[in-house]
Each structure stands twice: as C-alpha cells, then as structure tokens.
C-alpha cells in the first residue's frame, strides 16, 4: 500500500533558483512545458527574467509534469516551488493532490527539526551559492499564484455554520512569505479565515482580507487582471508601467550610485578625423575581415591605453573595510540599450586583447545583448565603462557611474564641424567626450590625465603604437 509520505517523495518540486549573485526574485516569462509533458534531466522548462537578464531554467530530474505553480508574468521569490514533477510515473497510481497537500502542510506547520536535516546557511543554487535563509529578508512576490481548488466563500460558509464564526487560533498556521505579506499589508493573521489544507493561511486569504481596504469597490477574484506590462484604460490620459526586472535594477543601481559616490564630470572636445580615417582603413584590412570595425572599437582601445598610463583610475571603494582596491585587470563595460532596458555587460580582461580580439568581443557582446541573452556573469565584475550616447545624435552627457566602478566615459556624436587645423579653418570630424569619476578614488589631476590621454589617442591614433 502506497503511503502519503511515499507519494510526497514521489512528487518533486523544482524551486526558483538564485540565477546570479544573490538575486531574490525572478519573473516567469514563458513556460516551455505543460502538465502531462515528459521532461528529462537538463531540459529547459521555462524562461525567467531577473533584475539582470533573461535566463532559461533546466529541470534537474526526469519525470512527468504534474503542476505549474505560477502563470507567465508572475514574479516569484527565489526558493519558491514553481513546478511539480512526478519522478516515478511508472510506479502505479498515487494521488498527486493528496501528496501536495501533505507537502504543503508539512512545510507550513511547526515541527521539530529532523536529525538528518541539512544545516541552515548558504545553499547551492544554479549559479554559485545563495544567501543564508536566516539572514535574508525576501520581498513579497508581485502577482498571484494559481487559485485554490475550493472556493474561499464556500469554506467560510461551512465554518460559520459549524462554529458560528471563523476559527481564530492563537498562532495561525502560515508559511514565512505569507506572514511577511500579512505584515507588509498590515493584516493580523488571527483575523484571517484560512482556506488552505489543515487550516493554513494562504496568500489568497491575506489578499482577500486586505481587499476591502485596498480596493474602492469590490472586485471578484475571478475578474482580477493578471500582471501586465502596462495598464491603460481606453480613454486614459496616463499609462502606468510596473517597475520590475532590468528597469527596476537599473533604477536602484543609479540611485545608489548617484547618492553614494561623489561624481565629478569633465569634458573635452577633440578632432577625431584621423581616427575615422583609420576606421575606414581597418575595414579593408585582412586581419579584421569578418569583424565589426567602428569608432567605438578605437575609443575602447584608447581608453585601455589611458588606463595603462594611469593605472590608479582602475579601482573601487571598499566601504566596509575602508580601503581602496586597485584592479590590475580591466573588465571593460559597454552600456547597451535593449528592449528590456539598459544593461552593462563587460569584456573580461580587455587589457590583454589585441585589436582583432577586442573587435570580436565587442561584436559578441552587442549581438548577445540585442538578443536578450546576456548572462548575469557577463554583467558582473566591471571596472570601467563606456556609454556611446552619440548613436542617439546628442553631443555628450554626464553619465552616472556603474556601481562599484571608478569611471565611465561618455562618447558624443561625431559631427563635421569647422575646426582650426594647421592654422586654417577646415571641416573636421569632431566629438565631445565626458568622463565621470568617483572623487573618493580619483582626484581632479588623475581624472584630467585619463580624459586627456583618451583625447590624445583619438586625435593621433599612432599613439596606440607609441603608448600601447
């Protein structure tokens, strides 16, 4: 006879992993499977978007999909089950609903720690290790999970008929995320009527308790709209777009950087006519065949040369230890505008690359970003960044530092302008560069030298040889 415990062990729950550097949540963009589908170890089952990138998640075992716990468009906390798989579908009949209820009740009800329970702490995840459960506060998920099978109103009616009023235990049974949600919404769990198995309070119960306060008019759960990219009435004069994913991460990073690092921005206008001629020559060079050659390539090389001549600019500020960390490598970030928002992937050890290698890395970085396939690892560990605002036709800007970096170079539009060249006014190709730097790390002299060296290389590209 199959026991409930055996059933619960048969059905494996795949939880949302930490797909990169301590991220706490991810939005389910697309499901590639449905209940009843057979899956194999390593098969991609869904695509999720974190605060850094879109990532495909593989399932770690074989079996048959029993349940998708969340719909597309829902943001889910790391560590929350998103799909249930029957790992022994040929073992005969086993009631899945019974096993699911047993698993949920066991996770919600207080229990004595098992002797073989794994120690709390940093647990292995998809990329690296997650953060300690005891030290991390998860943000509540935005969105709702799949509704419970039994209508809440019917259960409340039965409880009222049997008991005269809804039960109010001294300490209601609820999972930690549900308790946090109730606390955030100002709801006393003792006043919430539980509808989950064995009297467990669910997220839907908390939302139902908060609905009369949050909504000006009663709206049934069946007609509540699912999360959308933008919410707009037919005759609305405003559109509200949820802040999440890459946009949310960018906003948080820029606010943190702007109000943490004291920014200084310096400007220089430079004649880049010779650089533009070199770009055209390199396009026909056999060593650059098949590679993307553009002004950004030579600007990147010019910045690397300037850093080599002024290595102290390549540093970071360690607030905890009150230290300046000098980097003996350059991970060159390139700001990229994508449909999901601004991202800054970087070229690892860019200082070691030849011009063809740098061109190849730039091409891969740009194409991967446009496809939305940039990995979290590619966006971590940057030391300095280039942002090419000139592609939008503007002269320059005052860029904000990427968090943890010491400098960022903005490149303006390259335009044909009147310029004094060899004592005569001639039409020359000119651009304006802007260098923002962290004044805790970089003083005015060092920042000025770096910017002047970049300008000098672009004005006379032969310095790539004499200085490089």
CSV table of C-alpha atoms in Angstrom, one decimal:
chain,number,residue,atom,x,y,z
A,1,UNK,CA,0.0,0.0,0.0
A,2,UNK,CA,1.4,3.4,-1.0
A,3,UNK,CA,1.6,5.8,1.9
A,4,UNK,CA,1.1,9.6,1.8
A,5,UNK,CA,4.8,10.0,2.7
A,6,UNK,CA,5.8,7.9,-0.3
A,7,UNK,CA,3.5,9.9,-2.5
A,8,UNK,CA,5.0,13.2,-1.3
A,9,UNK,CA,8.6,11.8,-2.0
A,10,UNK,CA,7.5,10.8,-5.5
A,11,UNK,CA,6.5,14.3,-6.5
A,12,UNK,CA,9.5,16.6,-6.7
A,13,UNK,CA,9.1,20.3,-6.6
A,14,UNK,CA,11.6,22.4,-8.6
A,15,UNK,CA,12.2,25.7,-6.8
A,16,UNK,CA,13.1,29.1,-8.3
A,17,UNK,CA,17.0,29.1,-8.1
A,18,UNK,CA,19.2,32.0,-7.5
A,19,UNK,CA,20.4,32.5,-11.1
A,20,UNK,CA,23.0,35.0,-10.2
A,21,UNK,CA,24.7,36.7,-7.3
A,22,UNK,CA,22.2,36.8,-4.5
A,23,UNK,CA,19.1,37.9,-6.6
A,24,UNK,CA,15.9,37.5,-4.6
A,25,UNK,CA,13.2,37.1,-7.2
A,26,UNK,CA,12.6,36.5,-10.9
A,27,UNK,CA,9.6,36.9,-13.3
A,28,UNK,CA,8.4,33.9,-15.3
A,29,UNK,CA,8.4,35.0,-18.9
A,30,UNK,CA,7.5,31.8,-20.7
A,31,UNK,CA,6.7,28.2,-19.9
A,32,UNK,CA,8.0,25.6,-22.4
A,33,UNK,CA,6.1,22.7,-20.8
A,34,UNK,CA,2.6,22.0,-19.5
A,35,UNK,CA,1.1,19.4,-17.2
A,36,UNK,CA,1.3,15.9,-18.6
A,37,UNK,CA,4.6,16.6,-20.6
A,38,UNK,CA,7.5,14.3,-20.1
A,39,UNK,CA,10.8,16.1,-19.1
A,40,UNK,CA,14.3,14.9,-18.9
A,41,UNK,CA,17.3,15.9,-16.7
A,42,UNK,CA,18.7,19.2,-18.1
A,43,UNK,CA,15.7,20.0,-20.2
A,44,UNK,CA,14.8,23.7,-20.3
A,45,UNK,CA,11.3,24.1,-18.8
A,46,UNK,CA,10.9,27.9,-18.6
A,47,UNK,CA,12.5,31.3,-19.2
A,48,UNK,CA,12.7,33.8,-16.4
A,49,UNK,CA,13.8,37.4,-16.1
A,50,UNK,CA,15.8,38.6,-13.2
A,51,UNK,CA,17.0,42.0,-12.4
A,52,UNK,CA,19.9,41.4,-14.6
A,53,UNK,CA,19.0,39.2,-17.5
A,54,UNK,CA,16.6,36.7,-19.1
A,55,UNK,CA,17.7,33.1,-18.2
A,56,UNK,CA,16.4,29.7,-19.2
A,57,UNK,CA,16.0,27.2,-16.4
A,58,UNK,CA,16.7,23.5,-16.8
A,59,UNK,CA,14.9,20.8,-14.7
A,60,UNK,CA,17.3,18.7,-12.7
A,61,UNK,CA,15.5,15.3,-13.0
A,62,UNK,CA,13.4,13.1,-15.2
A,63,UNK,CA,9.6,12.7,-14.9
A,64,UNK,CA,6.2,13.9,-15.9
A,65,UNK,CA,5.0,17.5,-15.2
A,66,UNK,CA,2.1,17.5,-12.7
A,67,UNK,CA,1.6,21.2,-12.0
A,68,UNK,CA,2.8,24.6,-13.0
A,69,UNK,CA,2.5,26.7,-9.8
A,70,UNK,CA,2.6,30.1,-11.4
A,71,UNK,CA,1.4,31.6,-14.7
A,72,UNK,CA,3.6,33.6,-17.1
A,73,UNK,CA,4.1,37.2,-16.0
A,74,UNK,CA,4.2,36.4,-12.2
A,75,UNK,CA,7.3,37.4,-10.2
A,76,UNK,CA,8.4,34.6,-7.8
A,77,UNK,CA,10.7,34.6,-4.8
A,78,UNK,CA,13.9,32.6,-5.0
A,79,UNK,CA,13.3,29.3,-3.2
A,80,UNK,CA,9.6,29.0,-4.1
A,81,UNK,CA,8.4,25.9,-5.9
A,82,UNK,CA,7.4,26.7,-9.5
A,83,UNK,CA,6.8,23.3,-11.0
A,84,UNK,CA,6.0,19.8,-9.6
A,85,UNK,CA,7.2,16.7,-11.4
A,86,UNK,CA,6.3,13.0,-10.9
A,87,UNK,CA,9.7,11.4,-10.9
A,88,UNK,CA,8.3,7.8,-10.8
A,89,UNK,CA,5.3,7.9,-13.3
A,90,UNK,CA,5.5,4.1,-13.9
A,91,UNK,CA,5.2,3.2,-10.2
A,92,UNK,CA,1.4,2.9,-10.3
A,93,UNK,CA,-1.4,5.1,-9.1
A,94,UNK,CA,-0.6,7.7,-6.5
A,95,UNK,CA,-2.9,10.6,-5.7
A,96,UNK,CA,-1.0,13.8,-6.5
A,97,UNK,CA,-3.4,16.1,-4.7
A,98,UNK,CA,-3.0,14.1,-1.5
A,99,UNK,CA,0.8,14.3,-1.7
A,100,UNK,CA,0.7,18.0,-2.5
A,101,UNK,CA,-1.4,18.8,0.5
A,102,UNK,CA,0.8,16.7,2.7
A,103,UNK,CA,3.9,18.5,1.5
A,104,UNK,CA,2.3,22.0,1.9
A,105,UNK,CA,1.0,21.2,5.4
A,106,UNK,CA,4.4,19.8,6.4
A,107,UNK,CA,6.2,23.0,5.2
A,108,UNK,CA,3.7,25.3,7.0
A,109,UNK,CA,3.1,23.6,10.3
A,110,UNK,CA,5.7,23.9,13.1
A,111,UNK,CA,7.7,20.7,13.5
A,112,UNK,CA,10.8,19.5,15.4
A,113,UNK,CA,14.0,19.6,13.4
A,114,UNK,CA,14.9,16.2,11.9
A,115,UNK,CA,18.2,14.6,12.9
A,116,UNK,CA,19.3,14.4,9.3
A,117,UNK,CA,18.2,17.8,8.4
A,118,UNK,CA,20.8,19.8,6.4
A,119,UNK,CA,22.4,22.7,8.3
A,120,UNK,CA,21.0,26.1,7.6
A,121,UNK,CA,23.2,28.5,5.7
A,122,UNK,CA,24.3,29.1,2.2
A,123,UNK,CA,22.7,26.5,-0.1
A,124,UNK,CA,23.9,25.6,-3.6
A,125,UNK,CA,21.9,27.2,-6.4
A,126,UNK,CA,22.0,27.4,-10.2
A,127,UNK,CA,24.9,29.8,-10.2
A,128,UNK,CA,27.2,29.8,-7.2
A,129,UNK,CA,25.6,29.8,-3.8
A,130,UNK,CA,22.5,31.5,-2.4
A,131,UNK,CA,22.3,33.6,0.7
A,132,UNK,CA,21.5,32.4,4.2
A,133,UNK,CA,17.9,31.8,4.9
A,134,UNK,CA,18.3,33.2,8.4
A,135,UNK,CA,19.9,36.4,7.3
A,136,UNK,CA,17.9,37.3,4.2
A,137,UNK,CA,14.5,39.0,4.0
A,138,UNK,CA,12.7,38.2,0.8
A,139,UNK,CA,10.5,40.7,-0.9
A,140,UNK,CA,6.9,39.6,-1.4
A,141,UNK,CA,6.0,38.3,-4.8
A,142,UNK,CA,4.2,40.6,-7.1
A,143,UNK,CA,1.3,38.8,-8.7
A,144,UNK,CA,-0.9,35.9,-7.6
A,145,UNK,CA,-0.5,32.2,-7.7
A,146,UNK,CA,-2.9,29.8,-9.3
A,147,UNK,CA,-6.2,29.9,-7.3
A,148,UNK,CA,-7.1,27.2,-4.8
A,149,UNK,CA,-9.4,24.4,-6.0
A,150,UNK,CA,-12.0,25.1,-3.2
A,151,UNK,CA,-13.8,28.5,-3.3
A,152,UNK,CA,-12.9,30.5,-0.3
A,153,UNK,CA,-16.5,31.7,0.2
A,154,UNK,CA,-17.8,28.2,0.4
A,155,UNK,CA,-15.3,27.2,3.1
A,156,UNK,CA,-16.1,30.3,5.1
A,157,UNK,CA,-19.8,29.5,4.9
A,158,UNK,CA,-19.2,25.9,6.2
A,159,UNK,CA,-17.0,27.2,9.1
A,160,UNK,CA,-19.6,29.8,10.0
A,161,UNK,CA,-22.4,27.2,10.0
A,162,UNK,CA,-20.4,24.8,12.2
A,163,UNK,CA,-18.7,27.1,14.6
A,164,UNK,CA,-20.8,30.2,14.5
A,165,UNK,CA,-17.7,32.2,13.5
A,166,UNK,CA,-14.4,31.7,11.7
A,167,UNK,CA,-11.8,30.0,13.8
A,168,UNK,CA,-9.1,32.2,15.3
A,169,UNK,CA,-6.2,30.3,16.6
A,170,UNK,CA,-3.6,31.9,18.9
A,171,UNK,CA,-0.9,31.4,16.3
A,172,UNK,CA,-2.4,30.8,12.8
A,173,UNK,CA,-0.5,28.4,10.5
A,174,UNK,CA,1.1,30.2,7.6
A,175,UNK,CA,4.4,30.0,5.6
A,176,UNK,CA,7.0,32.7,6.3
A,177,UNK,CA,6.4,34.5,3.0
A,178,UNK,CA,2.7,34.7,3.8
A,179,UNK,CA,3.4,36.0,7.3
A,180,UNK,CA,5.6,38.7,5.7
A,181,UNK,CA,2.9,39.6,3.2
A,182,UNK,CA,0.4,40.0,6.0
A,183,UNK,CA,2.8,42.2,8.0
A,184,UNK,CA,3.5,44.4,4.9
A,185,UNK,CA,-0.2,44.8,4.3
A,186,UNK,CA,-1.0,45.5,8.0
A,187,UNK,CA,-3.2,42.4,8.3
A,188,UNK,CA,-3.5,40.5,11.6
A,189,UNK,CA,-3.3,36.8,10.7
A,190,UNK,CA,-5.5,35.9,13.6
A,191,UNK,CA,-8.4,37.7,11.9
A,192,UNK,CA,-7.9,35.9,8.5
A,193,UNK,CA,-10.0,32.9,7.7
A,194,UNK,CA,-7.7,30.1,6.5
A,195,UNK,CA,-8.7,28.1,3.4
A,196,UNK,CA,-5.6,26.1,2.9
A,197,UNK,CA,-5.2,22.4,4.0
A,198,UNK,CA,-5.3,21.8,7.7
A,199,UNK,CA,-6.2,25.4,8.4
A,200,UNK,CA,-3.2,27.0,6.7
A,201,UNK,CA,-3.5,30.7,5.8
A,202,UNK,CA,-2.6,31.2,2.1
A,203,UNK,CA,-1.6,34.3,0.1
A,204,UNK,CA,-5.1,34.4,-1.3
A,205,UNK,CA,-6.5,34.6,2.2
A,206,UNK,CA,-4.3,37.6,3.1
A,207,UNK,CA,-5.2,39.4,-0.2
A,208,UNK,CA,-8.9,38.7,0.4
A,209,UNK,CA,-8.6,40.2,3.9
A,210,UNK,CA,-6.9,43.2,2.5
A,211,UNK,CA,-9.1,43.7,-0.5
A,212,UNK,CA,-11.8,45.8,1.2
A,213,UNK,CA,-9.2,48.3,2.2
A,214,UNK,CA,-7.1,48.2,-0.9
A,215,UNK,CA,-10.0,48.4,-3.4
A,216,UNK,CA,-12.5,51.2,-3.6
A,217,UNK,CA,-15.1,48.8,-4.9
A,218,UNK,CA,-15.5,45.0,-4.5
A,219,UNK,CA,-13.9,43.1,-7.4
A,220,UNK,CA,-14.2,39.3,-7.6
A,221,UNK,CA,-11.0,37.3,-7.7
A,222,UNK,CA,-12.0,35.7,-11.0
A,223,UNK,CA,-12.1,39.2,-12.7
A,224,UNK,CA,-8.8,40.5,-11.2
A,225,UNK,CA,-6.5,41.2,-14.2
A,226,UNK,CA,-3.2,39.3,-14.3
A,227,UNK,CA,0.1,41.3,-14.2
A,228,UNK,CA,0.6,43.2,-17.4
A,229,UNK,CA,3.5,45.2,-18.9
A,230,UNK,CA,1.3,48.3,-18.9
A,231,UNK,CA,-2.2,49.1,-17.6
A,232,UNK,CA,-4.2,51.7,-19.5
A,233,UNK,CA,-7.9,52.4,-19.7
A,234,UNK,CA,-9.5,53.1,-23.1
A,235,UNK,CA,-9.8,56.8,-22.5
A,236,UNK,CA,-6.9,57.2,-20.0
A,237,UNK,CA,-4.6,60.1,-20.2
A,238,UNK,CA,-1.9,58.3,-18.3
A,239,UNK,CA,-0.2,54.9,-18.6
A,240,UNK,CA,1.2,53.1,-15.6
A,241,UNK,CA,4.0,50.6,-16.3
A,242,UNK,CA,5.1,48.2,-13.5
A,243,UNK,CA,8.8,48.8,-12.5
A,244,UNK,CA,10.4,45.4,-12.5
A,245,UNK,CA,13.2,43.3,-14.0
A,246,UNK,CA,16.1,45.2,-15.6
A,247,UNK,CA,14.4,48.6,-15.3
A,248,UNK,CA,14.0,48.1,-11.5
A,249,UNK,CA,17.6,47.0,-11.1
A,250,UNK,CA,18.8,49.9,-13.2
A,251,UNK,CA,16.8,52.4,-11.2
A,252,UNK,CA,18.1,51.1,-7.9
A,253,UNK,CA,21.7,51.0,-9.1
A,254,UNK,CA,21.6,54.5,-10.4
A,255,UNK,CA,20.0,56.0,-7.3
A,256,UNK,CA,22.5,54.1,-5.1
A,257,UNK,CA,25.5,55.2,-7.2
A,258,UNK,CA,24.4,58.9,-7.5
A,259,UNK,CA,23.9,59.2,-3.8
A,260,UNK,CA,26.9,57.1,-2.7
A,261,UNK,CA,29.8,58.1,-4.9
A,262,UNK,CA,30.6,61.8,-5.3
A,263,UNK,CA,30.5,62.3,-9.0
A,264,UNK,CA,32.8,64.7,-11.0
A,265,UNK,CA,32.4,65.0,-14.8
A,266,UNK,CA,35.0,66.6,-17.1
A,267,UNK,CA,34.6,67.3,-20.8
A,268,UNK,CA,36.9,67.7,-23.8
A,269,UNK,CA,36.1,68.3,-27.5
A,270,UNK,CA,38.5,66.6,-29.9
A,271,UNK,CA,39.3,66.3,-33.6
A,272,UNK,CA,38.9,62.6,-34.5
A,273,UNK,CA,39.3,62.9,-38.2
A,274,UNK,CA,42.4,60.7,-38.2
A,275,UNK,CA,40.7,58.1,-36.1
A,276,UNK,CA,37.8,58.0,-38.6
A,277,UNK,CA,40.2,57.5,-41.5
A,278,UNK,CA,41.9,54.7,-39.6
A,279,UNK,CA,38.4,53.0,-39.1
A,280,UNK,CA,37.9,53.0,-42.8
A,281,UNK,CA,41.4,51.6,-43.4
A,282,UNK,CA,40.8,48.8,-40.9
A,283,UNK,CA,37.6,47.8,-42.5
A,284,UNK,CA,39.6,46.6,-45.5
A,285,UNK,CA,42.4,45.1,-43.5
A,286,UNK,CA,42.6,41.3,-44.0
A,287,UNK,CA,43.3,40.8,-40.3
A,288,UNK,CA,40.0,42.5,-39.4
A,289,UNK,CA,38.0,40.5,-42.0
A,290,UNK,CA,34.6,39.5,-40.7
A,291,UNK,CA,34.9,41.7,-37.6
A,292,UNK,CA,32.8,44.8,-36.7
A,293,UNK,CA,35.0,47.8,-37.1
A,294,UNK,CA,33.6,51.1,-35.9
A,295,UNK,CA,34.7,54.2,-33.9
A,296,UNK,CA,33.7,52.5,-30.6
A,297,UNK,CA,36.4,49.9,-31.2
A,298,UNK,CA,39.2,52.5,-31.3
A,299,UNK,CA,37.6,54.6,-28.5
A,300,UNK,CA,37.7,51.4,-26.3
A,301,UNK,CA,41.3,50.8,-27.2
A,302,UNK,CA,42.2,54.5,-26.5
A,303,UNK,CA,40.6,54.2,-23.0
A,304,UNK,CA,42.6,51.0,-22.3
A,305,UNK,CA,45.8,52.8,-23.2
A,306,UNK,CA,44.9,55.7,-21.0
A,307,UNK,CA,44.2,53.3,-18.1
A,308,UNK,CA,47.6,51.6,-18.7
A,309,UNK,CA,49.3,55.0,-18.4
A,310,UNK,CA,47.2,56.0,-15.3
A,311,UNK,CA,46.5,52.7,-13.5
A,312,UNK,CA,45.2,54.2,-10.3
A,313,UNK,CA,42.0,55.2,-12.1
A,314,UNK,CA,41.1,51.5,-12.3
A,315,UNK,CA,40.0,51.0,-8.7
A,316,UNK,CA,37.0,50.6,-6.4
A,317,UNK,CA,36.0,51.8,-2.9
A,318,UNK,CA,35.5,49.2,-0.2
A,319,UNK,CA,33.3,51.0,2.3
A,320,UNK,CA,33.2,48.1,4.8
A,321,UNK,CA,37.0,47.8,5.2
A,322,UNK,CA,37.7,51.5,4.3
A,323,UNK,CA,40.1,50.5,1.6
A,324,UNK,CA,40.8,51.5,-2.0
A,325,UNK,CA,41.1,48.4,-4.1
A,326,UNK,CA,43.4,48.8,-7.1
A,327,UNK,CA,42.5,46.5,-10.0
A,328,UNK,CA,45.3,45.0,-12.0
A,329,UNK,CA,42.9,43.9,-14.7
A,330,UNK,CA,40.3,45.8,-16.8
A,331,UNK,CA,36.8,44.4,-17.3
A,332,UNK,CA,35.6,47.0,-19.8
A,333,UNK,CA,31.8,47.6,-19.6
A,334,UNK,CA,29.8,48.7,-22.6
A,335,UNK,CA,26.4,50.3,-21.8
A,336,UNK,CA,23.8,48.7,-24.1
A,337,UNK,CA,20.2,49.8,-24.6
A,338,UNK,CA,17.9,46.7,-25.0
A,339,UNK,CA,14.2,46.1,-25.2
A,340,UNK,CA,14.3,45.2,-21.5
A,341,UNK,CA,16.2,48.3,-20.5
A,342,UNK,CA,19.8,49.4,-20.0
A,343,UNK,CA,22.4,46.7,-19.3
A,344,UNK,CA,26.1,47.0,-18.9
A,345,UNK,CA,27.9,43.7,-19.9
A,346,UNK,CA,31.6,43.8,-19.8
A,347,UNK,CA,34.6,42.4,-21.7
A,348,UNK,CA,36.7,40.4,-19.2
A,349,UNK,CA,40.4,41.2,-19.2
A,350,UNK,CA,40.0,43.6,-22.1
A,351,UNK,CA,43.5,45.0,-21.4
A,352,UNK,CA,45.0,41.7,-22.6
A,353,UNK,CA,43.3,41.7,-26.0
A,354,UNK,CA,44.7,42.6,-29.4
A,355,UNK,CA,42.6,44.9,-31.6
A,356,UNK,CA,41.0,42.0,-33.6
A,357,UNK,CA,40.3,40.2,-30.3
A,358,UNK,CA,38.7,43.3,-28.9
A,359,UNK,CA,36.6,43.7,-32.0
A,360,UNK,CA,35.4,40.1,-31.8
A,361,UNK,CA,34.5,40.6,-28.1
A,362,UNK,CA,32.6,43.8,-28.8
A,363,UNK,CA,30.7,42.2,-31.6
A,364,UNK,CA,29.6,39.2,-29.4
A,365,UNK,CA,28.7,41.5,-26.6
A,366,UNK,CA,26.4,43.7,-28.7
A,367,UNK,CA,24.7,40.8,-30.5
A,368,UNK,CA,24.1,38.9,-27.3
A,369,UNK,CA,22.6,42.0,-25.6
A,370,UNK,CA,20.3,42.7,-28.6
A,371,UNK,CA,19.0,39.1,-28.4
A,372,UNK,CA,18.4,39.5,-24.7
A,373,UNK,CA,20.7,36.5,-23.9
A,374,UNK,CA,23.3,38.4,-21.8
A,375,UNK,CA,24.1,36.3,-18.7
A,376,UNK,CA,24.3,37.7,-15.2
A,377,UNK,CA,28.0,36.7,-15.1
A,378,UNK,CA,28.7,38.9,-18.1
A,379,UNK,CA,27.3,41.9,-16.2
A,380,UNK,CA,29.3,41.5,-13.0
A,381,UNK,CA,32.8,42.5,-12.1
A,382,UNK,CA,33.2,45.5,-14.4
A,383,UNK,CA,35.9,48.1,-13.6
A,384,UNK,CA,35.3,51.0,-16.0
A,385,UNK,CA,32.5,51.6,-18.6
A,386,UNK,CA,31.9,53.3,-22.0
A,387,UNK,CA,28.5,54.7,-22.9
A,388,UNK,CA,28.1,55.7,-26.5
A,389,UNK,CA,25.3,58.4,-26.4
A,390,UNK,CA,26.4,59.7,-29.8
A,391,UNK,CA,24.4,57.0,-31.5
A,392,UNK,CA,21.3,59.0,-30.5
A,393,UNK,CA,22.6,62.2,-32.1
A,394,UNK,CA,23.5,64.0,-28.9
A,395,UNK,CA,26.8,65.8,-28.2
A,396,UNK,CA,27.5,64.3,-24.8
A,397,UNK,CA,26.1,63.8,-21.3
A,398,UNK,CA,27.0,63.5,-17.6
A,399,UNK,CA,27.0,59.7,-17.1
A,400,UNK,CA,26.4,58.1,-13.7
A,401,UNK,CA,28.9,55.5,-12.6
A,402,UNK,CA,28.0,51.9,-12.7
A,403,UNK,CA,28.0,50.8,-9.0
A,404,UNK,CA,31.4,49.5,-7.9
A,405,UNK,CA,33.3,51.2,-10.7
A,406,UNK,CA,35.5,54.3,-10.6
A,407,UNK,CA,34.9,55.9,-14.0
A,408,UNK,CA,32.6,56.0,-17.0
A,409,UNK,CA,33.4,57.6,-20.4
A,410,UNK,CA,30.5,59.1,-22.5
A,411,UNK,CA,31.1,59.5,-26.2
A,412,UNK,CA,29.1,62.1,-28.1
A,413,UNK,CA,28.1,62.2,-31.8
A,414,UNK,CA,30.9,62.6,-34.3
A,415,UNK,CA,30.0,65.5,-36.5
A,416,UNK,CA,31.6,67.5,-39.3
A,417,UNK,CA,32.4,70.9,-37.8
A,418,UNK,CA,34.6,73.9,-38.6
A,419,UNK,CA,37.9,73.4,-36.8
A,420,UNK,CA,41.3,75.2,-36.8
A,421,UNK,CA,43.7,72.7,-38.4
A,422,UNK,CA,47.3,73.7,-39.2
A,423,UNK,CA,46.4,77.4,-38.9
A,424,UNK,CA,43.3,77.2,-41.2
A,425,UNK,CA,39.6,76.7,-40.5
A,426,UNK,CA,38.7,73.4,-42.1
A,427,UNK,CA,35.8,71.0,-41.9
A,428,UNK,CA,36.9,68.3,-39.5
A,429,UNK,CA,35.1,65.4,-37.7
A,430,UNK,CA,34.8,66.3,-34.1
A,431,UNK,CA,33.3,64.8,-31.0
A,432,UNK,CA,32.9,65.6,-27.3
A,433,UNK,CA,34.0,63.2,-24.6
A,434,UNK,CA,32.8,63.3,-21.0
A,435,UNK,CA,34.5,61.4,-18.1
A,436,UNK,CA,32.6,60.9,-14.8
A,437,UNK,CA,34.6,59.5,-11.9
A,438,UNK,CA,34.3,58.8,-8.2
A,439,UNK,CA,36.0,61.7,-6.5
A,440,UNK,CA,36.8,59.5,-3.4
A,441,UNK,CA,39.1,57.5,-5.6
A,442,UNK,CA,40.1,59.8,-8.4
A,443,UNK,CA,41.2,63.4,-7.9
A,444,UNK,CA,41.0,66.1,-10.5
A,445,UNK,CA,44.5,65.7,-11.7
A,446,UNK,CA,44.2,61.9,-12.3
A,447,UNK,CA,40.8,62.3,-13.9
A,448,UNK,CA,42.0,65.0,-16.2
A,449,UNK,CA,45.1,63.0,-17.3
A,450,UNK,CA,42.9,60.0,-18.2
A,451,UNK,CA,40.5,62.1,-20.3
A,452,UNK,CA,43.3,64.0,-21.9
A,453,UNK,CA,45.1,60.7,-22.9
A,454,UNK,CA,41.9,59.3,-24.5
A,455,UNK,CA,41.5,62.5,-26.5
A,456,UNK,CA,45.2,62.5,-27.5
A,457,UNK,CA,45.0,58.9,-28.8
A,458,UNK,CA,41.8,59.7,-30.8
A,459,UNK,CA,43.4,62.8,-32.3
A,460,UNK,CA,46.6,61.0,-33.2
A,461,UNK,CA,45.8,57.2,-33.4
A,462,UNK,CA,49.5,56.4,-33.9
A,463,UNK,CA,49.8,56.8,-30.2
A,464,UNK,CA,48.1,53.4,-29.9
A,465,UNK,CA,51.5,52.1,-31.0
A,466,UNK,CA,53.8,54.6,-29.3
A,467,UNK,CA,51.9,54.5,-26.0
A,468,UNK,CA,50.4,51.0,-26.2
